mmCIF file of C-alpha atoms in Angstrom:
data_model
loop_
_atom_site.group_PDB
_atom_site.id
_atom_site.type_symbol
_atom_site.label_atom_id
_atom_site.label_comp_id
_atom_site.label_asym_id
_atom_site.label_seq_id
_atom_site.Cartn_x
_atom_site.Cartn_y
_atom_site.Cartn_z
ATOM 1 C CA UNK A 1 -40.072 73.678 195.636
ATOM 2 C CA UNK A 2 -41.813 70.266 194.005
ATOM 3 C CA UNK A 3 -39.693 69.099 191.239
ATOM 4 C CA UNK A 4 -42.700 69.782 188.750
ATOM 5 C CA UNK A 5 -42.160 73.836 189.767
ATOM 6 C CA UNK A 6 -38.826 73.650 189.378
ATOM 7 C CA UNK A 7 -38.470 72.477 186.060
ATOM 8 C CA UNK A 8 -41.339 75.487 184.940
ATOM 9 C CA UNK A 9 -38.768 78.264 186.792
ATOM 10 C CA UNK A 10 -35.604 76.547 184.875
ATOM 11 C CA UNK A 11 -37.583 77.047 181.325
ATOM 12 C CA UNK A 12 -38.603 80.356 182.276
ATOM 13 C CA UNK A 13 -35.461 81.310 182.654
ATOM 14 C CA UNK A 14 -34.022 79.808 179.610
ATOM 15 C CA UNK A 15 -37.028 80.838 177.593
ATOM 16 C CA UNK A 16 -35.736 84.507 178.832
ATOM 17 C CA UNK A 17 -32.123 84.053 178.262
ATOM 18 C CA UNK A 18 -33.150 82.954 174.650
ATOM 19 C CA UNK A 19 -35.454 86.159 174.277
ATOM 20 C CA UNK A 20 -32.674 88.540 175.886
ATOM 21 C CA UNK A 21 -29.890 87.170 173.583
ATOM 22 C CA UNK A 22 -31.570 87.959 170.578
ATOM 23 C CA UNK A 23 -32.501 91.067 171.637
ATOM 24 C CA UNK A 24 -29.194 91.844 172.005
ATOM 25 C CA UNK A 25 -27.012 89.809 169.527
ATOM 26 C CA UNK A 26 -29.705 89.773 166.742
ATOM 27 C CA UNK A 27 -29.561 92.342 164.830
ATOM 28 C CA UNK A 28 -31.686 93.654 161.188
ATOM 29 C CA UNK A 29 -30.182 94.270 158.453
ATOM 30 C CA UNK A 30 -27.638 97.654 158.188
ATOM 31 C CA UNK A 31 -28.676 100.131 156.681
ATOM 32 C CA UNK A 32 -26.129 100.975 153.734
ATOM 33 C CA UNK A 33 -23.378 103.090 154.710
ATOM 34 C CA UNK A 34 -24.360 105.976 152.517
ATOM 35 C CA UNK A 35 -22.863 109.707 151.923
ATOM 36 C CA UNK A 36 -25.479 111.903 151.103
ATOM 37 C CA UNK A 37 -24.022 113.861 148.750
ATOM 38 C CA UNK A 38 -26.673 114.685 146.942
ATOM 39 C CA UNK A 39 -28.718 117.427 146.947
ATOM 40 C CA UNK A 40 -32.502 117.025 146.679
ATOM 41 C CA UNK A 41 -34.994 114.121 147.893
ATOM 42 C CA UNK A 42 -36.613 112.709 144.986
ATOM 43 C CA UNK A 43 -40.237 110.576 145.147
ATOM 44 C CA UNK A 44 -40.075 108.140 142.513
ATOM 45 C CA UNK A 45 -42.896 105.703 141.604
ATOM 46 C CA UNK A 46 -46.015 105.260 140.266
ATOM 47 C CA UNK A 47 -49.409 106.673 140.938
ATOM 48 C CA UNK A 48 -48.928 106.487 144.655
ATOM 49 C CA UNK A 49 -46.594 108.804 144.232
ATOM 50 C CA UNK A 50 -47.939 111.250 141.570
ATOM 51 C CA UNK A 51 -50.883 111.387 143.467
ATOM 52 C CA UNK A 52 -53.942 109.807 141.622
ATOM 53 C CA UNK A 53 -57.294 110.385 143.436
ATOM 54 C CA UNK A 54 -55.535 113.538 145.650
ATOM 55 C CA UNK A 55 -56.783 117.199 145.092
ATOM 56 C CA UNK A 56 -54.158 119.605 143.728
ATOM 57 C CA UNK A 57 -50.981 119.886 146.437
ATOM 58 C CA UNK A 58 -52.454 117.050 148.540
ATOM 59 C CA UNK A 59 -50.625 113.869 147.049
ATOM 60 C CA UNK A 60 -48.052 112.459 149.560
ATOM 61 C CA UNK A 61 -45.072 114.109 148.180
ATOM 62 C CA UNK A 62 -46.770 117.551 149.106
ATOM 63 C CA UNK A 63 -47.780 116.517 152.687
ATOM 64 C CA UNK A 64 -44.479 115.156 152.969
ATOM 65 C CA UNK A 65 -43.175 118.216 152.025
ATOM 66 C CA UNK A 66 -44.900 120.500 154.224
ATOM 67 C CA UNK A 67 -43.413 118.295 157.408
ATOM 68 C CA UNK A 68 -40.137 118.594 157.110
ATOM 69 C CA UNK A 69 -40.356 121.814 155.527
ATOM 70 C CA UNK A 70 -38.142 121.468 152.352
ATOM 71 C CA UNK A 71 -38.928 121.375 149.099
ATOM 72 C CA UNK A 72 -39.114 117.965 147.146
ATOM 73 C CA UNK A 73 -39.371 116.451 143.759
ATOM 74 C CA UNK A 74 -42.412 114.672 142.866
ATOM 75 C CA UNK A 75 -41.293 112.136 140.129
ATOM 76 C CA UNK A 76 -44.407 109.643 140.178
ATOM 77 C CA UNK A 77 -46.298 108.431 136.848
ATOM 78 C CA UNK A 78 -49.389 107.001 136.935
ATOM 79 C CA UNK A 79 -49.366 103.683 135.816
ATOM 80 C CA UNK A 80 -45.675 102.868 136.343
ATOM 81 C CA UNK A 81 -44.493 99.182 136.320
ATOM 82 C CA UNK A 82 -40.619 98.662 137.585
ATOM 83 C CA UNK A 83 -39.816 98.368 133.748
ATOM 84 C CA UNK A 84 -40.921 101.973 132.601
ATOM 85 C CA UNK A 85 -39.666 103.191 135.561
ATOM 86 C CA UNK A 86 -36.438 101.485 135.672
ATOM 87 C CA UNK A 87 -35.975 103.374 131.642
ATOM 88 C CA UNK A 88 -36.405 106.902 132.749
ATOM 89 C CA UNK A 89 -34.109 106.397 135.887
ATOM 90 C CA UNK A 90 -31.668 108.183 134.276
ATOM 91 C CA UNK A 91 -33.584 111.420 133.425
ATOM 92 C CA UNK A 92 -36.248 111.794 136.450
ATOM 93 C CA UNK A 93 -34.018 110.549 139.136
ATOM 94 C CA UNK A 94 -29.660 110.312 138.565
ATOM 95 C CA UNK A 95 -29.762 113.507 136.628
ATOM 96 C CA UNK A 96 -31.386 115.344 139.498
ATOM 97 C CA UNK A 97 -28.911 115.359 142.441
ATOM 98 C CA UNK A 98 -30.587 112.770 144.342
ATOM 99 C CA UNK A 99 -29.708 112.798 148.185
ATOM 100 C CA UNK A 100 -33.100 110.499 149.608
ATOM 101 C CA UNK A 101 -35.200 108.629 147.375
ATOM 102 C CA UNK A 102 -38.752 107.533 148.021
ATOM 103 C CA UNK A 103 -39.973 104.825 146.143
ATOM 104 C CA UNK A 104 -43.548 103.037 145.505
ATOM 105 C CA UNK A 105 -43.391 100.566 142.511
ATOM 106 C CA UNK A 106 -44.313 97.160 142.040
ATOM 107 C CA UNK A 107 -47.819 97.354 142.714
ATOM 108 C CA UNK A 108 -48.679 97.757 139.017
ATOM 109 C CA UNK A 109 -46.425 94.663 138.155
ATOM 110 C CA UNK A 110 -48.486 92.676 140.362
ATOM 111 C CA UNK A 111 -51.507 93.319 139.030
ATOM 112 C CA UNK A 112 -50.587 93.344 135.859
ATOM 113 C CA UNK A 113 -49.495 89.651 136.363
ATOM 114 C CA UNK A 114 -45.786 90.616 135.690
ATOM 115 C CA UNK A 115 -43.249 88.052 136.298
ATOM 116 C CA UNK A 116 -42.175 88.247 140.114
ATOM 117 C CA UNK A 117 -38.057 87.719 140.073
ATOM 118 C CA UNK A 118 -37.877 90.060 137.084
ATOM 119 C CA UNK A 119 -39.686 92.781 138.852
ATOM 120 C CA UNK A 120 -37.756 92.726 141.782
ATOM 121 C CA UNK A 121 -34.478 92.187 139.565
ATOM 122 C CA UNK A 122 -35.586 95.511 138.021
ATOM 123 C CA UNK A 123 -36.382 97.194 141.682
ATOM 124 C CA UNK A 124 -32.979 96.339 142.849
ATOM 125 C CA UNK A 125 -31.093 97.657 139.820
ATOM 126 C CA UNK A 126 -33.261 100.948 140.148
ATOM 127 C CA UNK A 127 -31.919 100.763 144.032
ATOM 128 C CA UNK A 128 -28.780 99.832 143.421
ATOM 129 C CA UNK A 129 -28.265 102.568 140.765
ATOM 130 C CA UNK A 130 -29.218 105.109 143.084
ATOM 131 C CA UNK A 131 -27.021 104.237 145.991
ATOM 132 C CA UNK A 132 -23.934 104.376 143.574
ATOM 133 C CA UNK A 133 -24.879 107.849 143.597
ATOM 134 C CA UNK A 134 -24.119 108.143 147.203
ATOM 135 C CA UNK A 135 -28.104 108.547 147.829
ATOM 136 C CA UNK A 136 -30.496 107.137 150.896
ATOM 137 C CA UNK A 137 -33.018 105.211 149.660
ATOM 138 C CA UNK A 138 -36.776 104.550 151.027
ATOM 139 C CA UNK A 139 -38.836 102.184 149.773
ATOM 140 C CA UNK A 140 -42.903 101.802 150.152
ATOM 141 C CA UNK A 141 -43.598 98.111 149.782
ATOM 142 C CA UNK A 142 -47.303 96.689 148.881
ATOM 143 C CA UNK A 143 -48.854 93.771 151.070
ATOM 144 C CA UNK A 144 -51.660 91.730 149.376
ATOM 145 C CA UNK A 145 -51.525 88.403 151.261
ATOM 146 C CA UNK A 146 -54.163 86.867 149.408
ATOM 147 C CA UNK A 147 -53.334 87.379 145.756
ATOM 148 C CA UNK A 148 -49.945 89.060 146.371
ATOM 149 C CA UNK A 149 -47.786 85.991 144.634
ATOM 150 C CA UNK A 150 -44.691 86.947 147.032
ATOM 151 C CA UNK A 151 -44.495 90.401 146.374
ATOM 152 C CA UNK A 152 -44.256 91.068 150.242
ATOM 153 C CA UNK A 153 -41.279 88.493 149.991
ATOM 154 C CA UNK A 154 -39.478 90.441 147.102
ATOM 155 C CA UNK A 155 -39.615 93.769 149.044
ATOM 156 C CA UNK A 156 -37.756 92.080 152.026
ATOM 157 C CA UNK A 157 -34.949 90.537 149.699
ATOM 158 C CA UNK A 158 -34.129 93.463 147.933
ATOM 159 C CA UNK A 159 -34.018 95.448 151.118
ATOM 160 C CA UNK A 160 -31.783 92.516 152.644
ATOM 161 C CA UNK A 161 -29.577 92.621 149.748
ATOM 162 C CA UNK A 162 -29.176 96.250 149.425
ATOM 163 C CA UNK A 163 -29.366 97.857 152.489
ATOM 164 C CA UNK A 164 -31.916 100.018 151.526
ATOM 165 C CA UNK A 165 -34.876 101.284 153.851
ATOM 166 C CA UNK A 166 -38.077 99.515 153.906
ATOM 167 C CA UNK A 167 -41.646 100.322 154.769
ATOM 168 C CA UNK A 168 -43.299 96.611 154.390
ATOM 169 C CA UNK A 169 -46.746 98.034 153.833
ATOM 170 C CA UNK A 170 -47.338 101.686 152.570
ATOM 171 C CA UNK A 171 -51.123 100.963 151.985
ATOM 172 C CA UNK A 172 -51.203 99.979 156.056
ATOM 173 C CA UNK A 173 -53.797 100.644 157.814
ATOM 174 C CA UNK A 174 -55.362 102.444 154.106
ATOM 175 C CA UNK A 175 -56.411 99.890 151.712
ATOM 176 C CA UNK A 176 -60.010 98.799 152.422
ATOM 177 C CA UNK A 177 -61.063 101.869 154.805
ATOM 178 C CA UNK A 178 -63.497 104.156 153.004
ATOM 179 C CA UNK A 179 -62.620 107.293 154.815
ATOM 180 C CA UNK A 180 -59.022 107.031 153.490
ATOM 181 C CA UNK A 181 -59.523 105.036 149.825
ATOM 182 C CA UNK A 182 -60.308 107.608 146.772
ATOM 183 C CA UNK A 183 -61.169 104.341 145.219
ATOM 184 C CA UNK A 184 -60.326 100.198 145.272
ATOM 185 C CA UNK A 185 -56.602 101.331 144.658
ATOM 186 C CA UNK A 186 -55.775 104.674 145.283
ATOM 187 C CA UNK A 187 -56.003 106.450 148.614
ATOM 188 C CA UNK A 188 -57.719 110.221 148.817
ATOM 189 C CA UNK A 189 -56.190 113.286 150.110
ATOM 190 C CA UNK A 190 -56.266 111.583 153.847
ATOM 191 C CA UNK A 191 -55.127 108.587 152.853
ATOM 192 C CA UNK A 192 -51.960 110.446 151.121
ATOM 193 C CA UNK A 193 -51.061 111.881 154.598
ATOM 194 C CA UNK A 194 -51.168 108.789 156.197
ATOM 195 C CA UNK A 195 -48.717 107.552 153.200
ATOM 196 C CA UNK A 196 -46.773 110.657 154.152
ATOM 197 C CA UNK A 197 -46.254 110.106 158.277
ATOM 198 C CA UNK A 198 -44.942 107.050 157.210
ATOM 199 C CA UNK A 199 -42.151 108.235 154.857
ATOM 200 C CA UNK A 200 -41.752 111.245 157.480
ATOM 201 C CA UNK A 201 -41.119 108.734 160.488
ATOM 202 C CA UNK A 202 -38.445 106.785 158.391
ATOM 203 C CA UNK A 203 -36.883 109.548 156.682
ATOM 204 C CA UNK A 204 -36.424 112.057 160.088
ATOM 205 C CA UNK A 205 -33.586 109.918 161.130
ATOM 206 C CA UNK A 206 -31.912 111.215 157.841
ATOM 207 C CA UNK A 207 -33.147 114.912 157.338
#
């Protein structure tokens, strides 16, 4: 073997050591350590979650509902920033027996030009609040690369720092397709399913 060959086949080799340890020594953030001792899954947000631009019984909570066949509470209000949500925690979410919590907020702080760190300070006391409770909790992040301003960023650090679940991009795959969009925001009653499988897929795990 010509010395040129053999130096290729030695950084192959280390190139794949280097892949194969962080395959197996890397790992994501855990998951909280939670109990579950609650009672009902909650989905808590704004009008992603409440279902603007669906038909009656076809927002996400409902399609959700009908796949893992349970019951669920559908705690979304329209125009929701992390603020107003973050001052009925208390009475729409802790006050209900939470055991899973879905959540889809931050998208109306963003384009409402809210300030970024407080928004996300906000999120993670809403998280944070809810875990105390011994509860799971999902959340549905919002990508905008182009006028985003680091939300995408914000999602991942709270996750980090709490340990809660985290769907990067709820809107994946939705936003901009006109079979799916009710209109430049909100998804229609296809779009909601999609927004469904992907609560479903990281939720099973937990059911």
């Amino acid at each position: 073997m010509s010395s040129f060959f053999r130096k290729i086949a030695i950084f192959s080799i280390a190139v794949l050591v280097v892949f194969l340890g962080y395959r197996f020594f890397v790992r994501a953030p855990a998951v909280q350590d939670v109990r579950l001792t609650g009672e009902n899954i909650i989905c808590f947000g704004d009008s992603l979650t409440s279902g603007f631009g669906a038909a009656p019984g076809l927002d996400y909570p409902s399609h959700l509902s009908r796949l893992i066949g349970r019951p669920l509470i559908n705690a979304g209000r329209p125009g929701d920033t992390t603020v107003s949500a973050l001052a009925r925690l208390d009475r729409d979410v802790l006050s209900r027996s939470p055991r899973i919590v879905l959540i889809t907020l931050g998208g109306n702080d963003l384009m409402r030009g809210m300030d970024r760190p407080q928004a996300f300070r906000n999120l993670k006391t809403i998280v944070t609040s809810i875990q105390a409770q011994g509860a799971l909790v999902i959340i549905g992040g919002v990508e905008a690369p182009i006028w985003g301003r680091g939300f995408e960023e914000g999602y991942r650090q709270v996750s980090k720092e709490t340990g809660a679940l985290l769907i990067p991009d709820i809107l994946k795959g939705i936003m901009g397709n006109p079979k799916l969009m009710h209109d430049a925001i909100h998804p229609n009653d296809s779009g909601y399913a999609v927004i469904a499988q992907y609560f479903y897929e990281a939720v099973k795990p937990y059911l």
